[in-house]
Coordinates of C-alpha atoms and ligand atoms in Angstrom, one line a residue:
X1 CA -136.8 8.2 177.5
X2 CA -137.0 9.8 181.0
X3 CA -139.3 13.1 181.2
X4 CA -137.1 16.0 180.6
X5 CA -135.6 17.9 183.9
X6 CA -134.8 21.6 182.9
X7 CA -131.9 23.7 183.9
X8 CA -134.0 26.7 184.8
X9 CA -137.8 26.7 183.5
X10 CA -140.8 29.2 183.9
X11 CA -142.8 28.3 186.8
X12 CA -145.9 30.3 187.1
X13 CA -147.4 31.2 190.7
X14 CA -151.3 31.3 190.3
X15 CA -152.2 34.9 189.6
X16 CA -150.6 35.7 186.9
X17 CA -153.0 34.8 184.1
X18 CA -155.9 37.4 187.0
X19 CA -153.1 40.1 186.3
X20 CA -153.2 39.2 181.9
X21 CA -157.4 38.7 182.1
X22 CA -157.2 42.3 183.7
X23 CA -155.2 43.8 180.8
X24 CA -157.9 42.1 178.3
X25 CA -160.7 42.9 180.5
X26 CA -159.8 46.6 180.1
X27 CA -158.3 46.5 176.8
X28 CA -154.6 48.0 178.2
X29 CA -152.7 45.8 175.5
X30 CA -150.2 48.1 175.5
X31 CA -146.8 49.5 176.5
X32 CA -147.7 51.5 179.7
X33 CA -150.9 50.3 182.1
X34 CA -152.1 49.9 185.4
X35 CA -150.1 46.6 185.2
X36 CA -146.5 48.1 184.2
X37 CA -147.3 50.5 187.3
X38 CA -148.2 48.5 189.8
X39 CA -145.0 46.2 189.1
X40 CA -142.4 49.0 189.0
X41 CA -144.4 50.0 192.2
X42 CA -144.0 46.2 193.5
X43 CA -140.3 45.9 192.0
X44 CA -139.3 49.0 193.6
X45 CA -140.9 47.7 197.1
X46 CA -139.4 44.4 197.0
X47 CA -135.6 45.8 196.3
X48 CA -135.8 48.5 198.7
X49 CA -135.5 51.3 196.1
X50 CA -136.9 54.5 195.0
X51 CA -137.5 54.2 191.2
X52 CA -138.1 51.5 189.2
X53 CA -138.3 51.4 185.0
X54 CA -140.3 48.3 183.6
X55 CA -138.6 47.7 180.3
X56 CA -138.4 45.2 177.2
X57 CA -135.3 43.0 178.9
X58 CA -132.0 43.6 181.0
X59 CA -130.2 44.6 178.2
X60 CA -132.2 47.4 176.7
X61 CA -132.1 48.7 180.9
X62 CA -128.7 48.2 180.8
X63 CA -128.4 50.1 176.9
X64 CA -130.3 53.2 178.4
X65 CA -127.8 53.2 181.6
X66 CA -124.8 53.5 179.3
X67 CA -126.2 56.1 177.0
X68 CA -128.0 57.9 180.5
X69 CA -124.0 57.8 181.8
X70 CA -123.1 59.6 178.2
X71 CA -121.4 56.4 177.1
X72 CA -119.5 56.8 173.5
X73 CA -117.9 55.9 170.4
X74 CA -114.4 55.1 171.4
X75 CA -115.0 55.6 175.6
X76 CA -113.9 52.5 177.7
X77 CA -116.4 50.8 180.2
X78 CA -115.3 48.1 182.8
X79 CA -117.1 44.7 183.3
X80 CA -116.6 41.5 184.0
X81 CA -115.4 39.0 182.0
X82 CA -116.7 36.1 183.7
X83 CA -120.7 36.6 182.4
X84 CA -123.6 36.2 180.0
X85 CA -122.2 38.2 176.7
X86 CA -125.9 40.4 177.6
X87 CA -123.4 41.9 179.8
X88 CA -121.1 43.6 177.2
X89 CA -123.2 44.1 174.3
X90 CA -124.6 47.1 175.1
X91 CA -121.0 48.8 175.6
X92 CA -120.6 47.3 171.7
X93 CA -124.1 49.2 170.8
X94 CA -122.0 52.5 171.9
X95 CA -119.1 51.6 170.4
X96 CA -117.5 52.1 173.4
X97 CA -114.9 49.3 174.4
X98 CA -115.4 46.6 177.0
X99 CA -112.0 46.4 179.4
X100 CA -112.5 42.5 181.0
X101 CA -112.0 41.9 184.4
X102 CA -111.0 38.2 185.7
X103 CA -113.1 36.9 188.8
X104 CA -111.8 36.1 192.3
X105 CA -112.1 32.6 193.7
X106 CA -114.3 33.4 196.6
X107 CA -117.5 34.3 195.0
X108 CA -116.3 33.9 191.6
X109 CA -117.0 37.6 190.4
X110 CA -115.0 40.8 189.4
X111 CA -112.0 40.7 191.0
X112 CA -111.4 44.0 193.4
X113 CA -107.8 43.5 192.6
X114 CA -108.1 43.2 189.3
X115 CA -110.5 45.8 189.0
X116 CA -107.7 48.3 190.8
X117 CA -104.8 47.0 188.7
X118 CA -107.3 47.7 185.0
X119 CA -108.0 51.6 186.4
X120 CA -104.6 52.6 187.1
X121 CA -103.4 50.9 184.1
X122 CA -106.1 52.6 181.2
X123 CA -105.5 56.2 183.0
X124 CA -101.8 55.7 183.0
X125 CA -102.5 55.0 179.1
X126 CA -104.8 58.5 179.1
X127 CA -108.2 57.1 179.4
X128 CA -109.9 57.2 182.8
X129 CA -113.2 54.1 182.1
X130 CA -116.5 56.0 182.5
X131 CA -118.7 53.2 183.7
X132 CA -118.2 49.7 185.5
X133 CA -120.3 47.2 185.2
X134 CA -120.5 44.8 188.0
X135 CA -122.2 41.7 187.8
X136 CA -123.8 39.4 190.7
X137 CA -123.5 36.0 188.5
X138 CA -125.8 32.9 189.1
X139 CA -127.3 35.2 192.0
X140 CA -123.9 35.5 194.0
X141 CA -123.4 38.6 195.1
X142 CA -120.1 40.0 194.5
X143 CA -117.1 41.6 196.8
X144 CA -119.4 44.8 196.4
X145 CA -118.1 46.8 199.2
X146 CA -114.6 46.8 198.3
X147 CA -115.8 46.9 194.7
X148 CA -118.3 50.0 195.7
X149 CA -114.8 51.2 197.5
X150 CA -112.5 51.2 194.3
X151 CA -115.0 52.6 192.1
X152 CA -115.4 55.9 194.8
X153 CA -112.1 55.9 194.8
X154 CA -111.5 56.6 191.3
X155 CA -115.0 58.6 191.1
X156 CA -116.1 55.6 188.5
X157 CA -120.0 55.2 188.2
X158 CA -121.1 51.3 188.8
X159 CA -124.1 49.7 187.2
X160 CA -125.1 46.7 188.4
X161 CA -125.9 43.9 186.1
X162 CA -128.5 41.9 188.4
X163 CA -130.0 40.1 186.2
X164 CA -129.5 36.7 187.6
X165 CA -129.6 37.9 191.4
X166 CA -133.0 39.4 192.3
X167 CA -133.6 38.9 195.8
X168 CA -130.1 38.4 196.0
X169 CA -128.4 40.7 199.2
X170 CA -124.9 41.8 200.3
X171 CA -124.7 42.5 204.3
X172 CA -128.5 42.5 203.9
X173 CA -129.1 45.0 201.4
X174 CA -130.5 44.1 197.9
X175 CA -128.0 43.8 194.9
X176 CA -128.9 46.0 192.3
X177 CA -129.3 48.9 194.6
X178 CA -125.5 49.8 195.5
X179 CA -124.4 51.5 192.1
X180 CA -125.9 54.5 190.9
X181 CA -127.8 52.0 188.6
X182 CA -129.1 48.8 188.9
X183 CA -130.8 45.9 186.7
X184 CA -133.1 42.9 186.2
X185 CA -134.0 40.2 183.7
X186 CA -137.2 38.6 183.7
X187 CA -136.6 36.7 180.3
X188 CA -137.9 33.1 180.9
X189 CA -134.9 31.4 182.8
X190 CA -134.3 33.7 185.2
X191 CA -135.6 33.6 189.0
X192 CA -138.9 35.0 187.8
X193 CA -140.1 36.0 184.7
X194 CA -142.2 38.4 182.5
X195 CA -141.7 36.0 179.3
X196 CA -139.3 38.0 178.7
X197 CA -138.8 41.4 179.9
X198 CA -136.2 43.6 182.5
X199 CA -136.0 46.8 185.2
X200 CA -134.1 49.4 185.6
X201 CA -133.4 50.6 188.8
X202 CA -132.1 53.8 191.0
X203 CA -132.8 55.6 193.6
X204 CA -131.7 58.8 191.4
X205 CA -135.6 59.9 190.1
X206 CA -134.1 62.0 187.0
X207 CA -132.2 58.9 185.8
X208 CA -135.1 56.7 185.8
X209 CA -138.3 59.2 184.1
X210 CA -134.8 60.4 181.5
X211 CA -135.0 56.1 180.9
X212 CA -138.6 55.9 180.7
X213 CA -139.1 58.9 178.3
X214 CA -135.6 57.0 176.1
X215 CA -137.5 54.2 176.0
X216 CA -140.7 55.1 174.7
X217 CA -138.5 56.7 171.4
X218 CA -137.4 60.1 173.5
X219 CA -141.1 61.9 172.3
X220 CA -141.1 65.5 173.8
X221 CA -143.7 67.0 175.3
X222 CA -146.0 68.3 172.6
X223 CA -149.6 67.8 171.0
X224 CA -147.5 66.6 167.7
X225 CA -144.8 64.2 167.8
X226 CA -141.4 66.0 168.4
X227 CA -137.5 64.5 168.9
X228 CA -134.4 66.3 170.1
X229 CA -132.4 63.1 170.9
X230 CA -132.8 59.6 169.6
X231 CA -135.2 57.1 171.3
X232 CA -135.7 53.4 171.6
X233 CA -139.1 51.4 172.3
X234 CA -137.8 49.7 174.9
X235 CA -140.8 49.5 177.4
X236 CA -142.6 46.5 179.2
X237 CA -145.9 45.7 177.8
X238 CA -148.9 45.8 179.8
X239 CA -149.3 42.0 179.2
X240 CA -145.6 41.0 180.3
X241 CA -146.5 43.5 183.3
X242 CA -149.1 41.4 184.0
X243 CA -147.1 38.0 184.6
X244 CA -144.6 39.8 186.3
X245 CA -147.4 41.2 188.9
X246 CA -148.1 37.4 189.7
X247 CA -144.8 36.3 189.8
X248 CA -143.5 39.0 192.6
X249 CA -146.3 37.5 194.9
X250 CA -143.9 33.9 194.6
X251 CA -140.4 35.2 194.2
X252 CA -139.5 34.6 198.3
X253 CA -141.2 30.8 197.7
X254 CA -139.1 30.3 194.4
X255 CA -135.5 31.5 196.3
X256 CA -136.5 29.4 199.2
X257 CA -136.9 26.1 196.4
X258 CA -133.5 27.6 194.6
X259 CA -131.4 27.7 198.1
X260 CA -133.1 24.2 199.1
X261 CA -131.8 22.8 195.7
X262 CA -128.7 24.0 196.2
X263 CA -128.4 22.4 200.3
X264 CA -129.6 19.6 198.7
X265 CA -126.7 19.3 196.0
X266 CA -124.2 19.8 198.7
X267 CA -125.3 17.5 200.8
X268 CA -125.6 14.8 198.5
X269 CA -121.8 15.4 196.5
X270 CA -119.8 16.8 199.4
X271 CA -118.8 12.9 199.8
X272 CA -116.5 13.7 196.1
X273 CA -113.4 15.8 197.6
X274 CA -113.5 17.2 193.7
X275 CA -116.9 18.4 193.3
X276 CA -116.9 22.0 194.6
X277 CA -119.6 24.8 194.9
X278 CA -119.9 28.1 193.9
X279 CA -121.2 29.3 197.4
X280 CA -121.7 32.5 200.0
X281 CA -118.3 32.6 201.7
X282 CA -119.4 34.4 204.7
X283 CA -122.7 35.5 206.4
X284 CA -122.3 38.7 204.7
X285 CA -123.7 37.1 201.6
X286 CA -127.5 35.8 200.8
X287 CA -127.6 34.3 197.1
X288 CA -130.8 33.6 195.5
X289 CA -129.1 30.3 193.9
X290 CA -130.1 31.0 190.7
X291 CA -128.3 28.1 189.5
X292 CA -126.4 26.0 191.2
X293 CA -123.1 25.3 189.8
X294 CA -120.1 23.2 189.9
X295 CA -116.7 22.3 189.9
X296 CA -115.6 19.1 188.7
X297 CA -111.5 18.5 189.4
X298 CA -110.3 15.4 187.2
X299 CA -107.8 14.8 189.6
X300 CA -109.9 14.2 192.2
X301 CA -112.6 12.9 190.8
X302 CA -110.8 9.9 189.5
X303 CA -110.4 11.2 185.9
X304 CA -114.4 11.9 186.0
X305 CA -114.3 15.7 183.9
X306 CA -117.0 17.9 183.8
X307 CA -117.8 16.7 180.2
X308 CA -118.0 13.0 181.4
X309 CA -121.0 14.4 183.7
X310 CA -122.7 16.6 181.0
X311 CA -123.0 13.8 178.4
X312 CA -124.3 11.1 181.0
X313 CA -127.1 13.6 181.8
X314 CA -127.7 14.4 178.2
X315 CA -128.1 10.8 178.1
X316 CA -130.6 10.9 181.0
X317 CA -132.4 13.6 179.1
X318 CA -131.3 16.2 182.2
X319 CA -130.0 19.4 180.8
X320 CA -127.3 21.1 182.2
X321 CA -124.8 23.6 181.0
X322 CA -121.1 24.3 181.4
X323 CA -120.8 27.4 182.9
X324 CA -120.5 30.8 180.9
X325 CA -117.6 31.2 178.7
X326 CA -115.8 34.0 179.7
X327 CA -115.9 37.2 177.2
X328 CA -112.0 37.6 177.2
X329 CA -112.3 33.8 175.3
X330 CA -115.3 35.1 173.0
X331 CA -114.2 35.0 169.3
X332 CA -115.5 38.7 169.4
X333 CA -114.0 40.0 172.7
X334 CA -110.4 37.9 172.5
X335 CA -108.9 41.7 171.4
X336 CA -110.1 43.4 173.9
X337 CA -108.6 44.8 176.8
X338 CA -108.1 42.1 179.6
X339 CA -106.9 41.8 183.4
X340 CA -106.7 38.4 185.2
X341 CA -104.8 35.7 185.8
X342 CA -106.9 32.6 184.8
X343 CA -109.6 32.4 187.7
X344 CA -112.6 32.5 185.3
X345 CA -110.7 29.9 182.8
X346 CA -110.3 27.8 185.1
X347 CA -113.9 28.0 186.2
X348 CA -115.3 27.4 182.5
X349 CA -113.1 24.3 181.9
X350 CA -114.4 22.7 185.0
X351 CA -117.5 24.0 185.5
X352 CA -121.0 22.9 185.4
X353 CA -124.6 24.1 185.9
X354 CA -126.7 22.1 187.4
X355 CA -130.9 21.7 187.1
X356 CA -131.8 24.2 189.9
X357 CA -135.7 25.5 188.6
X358 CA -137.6 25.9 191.4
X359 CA -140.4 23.9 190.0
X360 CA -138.0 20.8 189.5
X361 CA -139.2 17.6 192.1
X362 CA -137.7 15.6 194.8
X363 CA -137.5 13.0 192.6
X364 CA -136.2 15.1 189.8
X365 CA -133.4 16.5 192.0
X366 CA -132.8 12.4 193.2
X367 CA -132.4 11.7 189.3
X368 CA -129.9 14.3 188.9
X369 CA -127.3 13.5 191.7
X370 CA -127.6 9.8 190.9
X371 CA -125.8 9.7 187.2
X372 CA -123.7 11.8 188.8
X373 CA -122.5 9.1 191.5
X374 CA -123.0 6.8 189.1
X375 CA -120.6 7.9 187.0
X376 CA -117.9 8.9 190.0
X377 CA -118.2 5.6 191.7
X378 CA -117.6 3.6 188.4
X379 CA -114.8 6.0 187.5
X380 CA -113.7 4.6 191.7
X381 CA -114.4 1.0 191.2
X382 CA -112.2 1.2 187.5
X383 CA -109.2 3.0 189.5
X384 CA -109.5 0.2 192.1
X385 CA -109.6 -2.4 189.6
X386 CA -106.5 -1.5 188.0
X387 CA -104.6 -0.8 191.3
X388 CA -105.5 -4.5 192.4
X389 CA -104.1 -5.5 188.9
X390 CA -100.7 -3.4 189.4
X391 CA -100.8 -4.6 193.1
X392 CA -101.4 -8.3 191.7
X393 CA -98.5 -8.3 188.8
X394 CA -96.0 -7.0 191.7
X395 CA -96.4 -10.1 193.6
Ligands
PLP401 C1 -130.1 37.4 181.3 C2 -128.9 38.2 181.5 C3 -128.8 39.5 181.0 C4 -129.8 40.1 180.0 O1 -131.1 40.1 180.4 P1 -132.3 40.0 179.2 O2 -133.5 40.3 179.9 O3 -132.2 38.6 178.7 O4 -131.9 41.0 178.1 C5 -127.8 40.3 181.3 N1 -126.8 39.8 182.1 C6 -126.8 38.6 182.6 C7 -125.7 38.2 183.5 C8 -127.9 37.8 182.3 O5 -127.9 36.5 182.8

């Protein structure tokens, strides 16, 4: 068997385990330390923004911005179908309701028109959504201005769920810092990672020391320990703190790997007419290329379907990973309110995630776009074949 290529894997920098022997050295094995500050200090730096929450994961930052934004039982929030189901849970914690939003072609996130279309619609049914939740998937950004646009318009607050895209930037501006919220996951697949972990960001100060005192289970000021609201323990460790130091001194080197994979992938399939890319459509756009995905069109790929291509890398021992299935086709979401016209199905039945970890090899990235011509050039020879036969039994 081949040695295993990973989708996305951990890929340390050097200084991390300095950063840990610190935390050790000084006995701060803890929530809270020198370590948790000087990354929210280092996060906050790197994204261009004021204040900076280290927390447990993206979810629990994007938990605290619903409840911060007064999110309840019964209240509708808007976010995009076409995501990681991280995305909506933490409406479900509320038990607010999720209203789905389709993607647009171009970028392949929320869709502006969509997004305009689902607002007028729930206030003409009586219910203005309080919060939308706009995700920058696989590290593209989205169509934030006229997203950022709509949501002024309507006076709708906009979190943005950045978990995939840090060091991503929209008309050279970090994503993340365009809502009134923004967030990032460090869990151990993303761009870099804490071993698991997440920020919330703002440049609103109340909203991030009313998250850092919710996530350390809402304790008042007072020599006893005394509640008026409910709390969580949702704060980064000391330790996690630690990696995520060393990993902020590599992110720029891993985004230039993850943008090389990508050129590389392009260059090598743009010979298949049917093998597209989710990519920036304009200068305006600067993705961290997270992952790079696919497209795989059976027509023109000679009956090759995405599927064919994910079992003959299984086969190699390559993981990769149809692309994520959208919520409004989740078993648990199907009821809930949706608006879209089949851009993000369309993307999940022919879509594909290809090995894009910055630590992968030349050689690893060779292996990878090799079954994958492989398997298209038989699938070529086989359709030639049988038109020489048809050709033949004419004549
Ligand atoms: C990973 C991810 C999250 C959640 O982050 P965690 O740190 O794993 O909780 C949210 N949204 C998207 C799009 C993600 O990919």
């Amino acid at each position: 068997m081949n040695k295993k290529i990973w989708l996305a894997s951990p890929h340390m920098g050097g200084s991390e385990q300095k950063y840990v022997k610190e935390a050790f050295d000084t006995n701060w094995i803890a929530p809270l330390g020198p370590n948790v500050d000087a990354f929210e200090k280092g996060l906050a730096k790197y994204n261009q923004i004021d204040h900076v929450a280290a927390l447990s994961a993206g979810t629990a930052a994007l938990h605290l911005a619903l409840i911060m934004l007064g999110i309840e039982a019964g209240d509708e929030v808007i976010v995009s179908s076409f995501t990681f189901a991280a995305s909506v849970n933490p409406i479900a914690y509320q038990g607010a309701i999720p209203i789905l939003i389709d993607s647009e072609p171009d970028t392949w996130n929320m869709c502006p028109k969509q997004l305009e279309t689902a607002i007028l619609d729930r206030v003409s049914k009586g219910k203005k959504p309080k919060a939308i939740i706009l995700v920058h998937l696989y590290g593209m950004p989205a169509k934030t201005d006229k997203i950022m646009t709509i949501a002024s318009r309507y006076k709708i607050p906009v979190i943005e769920d950045a978990a995939e895209a840090m060091g991503s930037k929209f008309m050279g501006k970090p994503v993340g810092t365009f809502g009134l919220m923004g967030f990032y996951s460090f869990n151990g697949n993303k761009i870099i990672t804490t071993s698991g972990g997440g920020a919330l960001v703002s440049n609103d100060e109340w909203l991030i020391s009313r998250s850092r005192f919710l996530a350390t289970q809402a304790r008042e000021c007072a020599p006893h320990y005394e509640h008026e609201v409910i709390g969580y323990n949702y704060r980064m460790s000391n330790i996690s703190a630690g990696i995520g130091r060393g990993q902020l001194e590599v992110i720029d080197d891993h985004i230039d790997r993850h943008r090389e994979i990508f050129n590389y992938y392009k260059r090598e399939l743009s010979i298949f007419k049917g093998i597209t890319f989710q990519q920036e459509p304009n200068a305006d756009y600067y993705s961290n290329y997270w992952l790079t995905c696919i497209q795989v069109n059976p027509e023109k790929c000679f009956g090759v379907t995405r599927d064919h291509i994910r079992i003959a890398m299984e086969g190699e021992n390559i993981e990769c990973r149809p692309l994520w299935k959208p919520m409004h086709l989740q078993p648990v979401h199907c009821d809930k309110p949706y608006y879209g016209d089949g851009v993000s199905d369309e993307l999940f039945e022919n879509g594909l995630c290809l090995p894009s970890g910055s630590n992968l090899s030349d050689e690893d990235l060779v292996c990878v776009v090799e079954v994958i011509k492989n398997i298209l050039s038989k699938a070529l020879r086989k359709q030639a074949k049988e038109i020489e036969e048809l050709v033949a039994y004419d004549q």
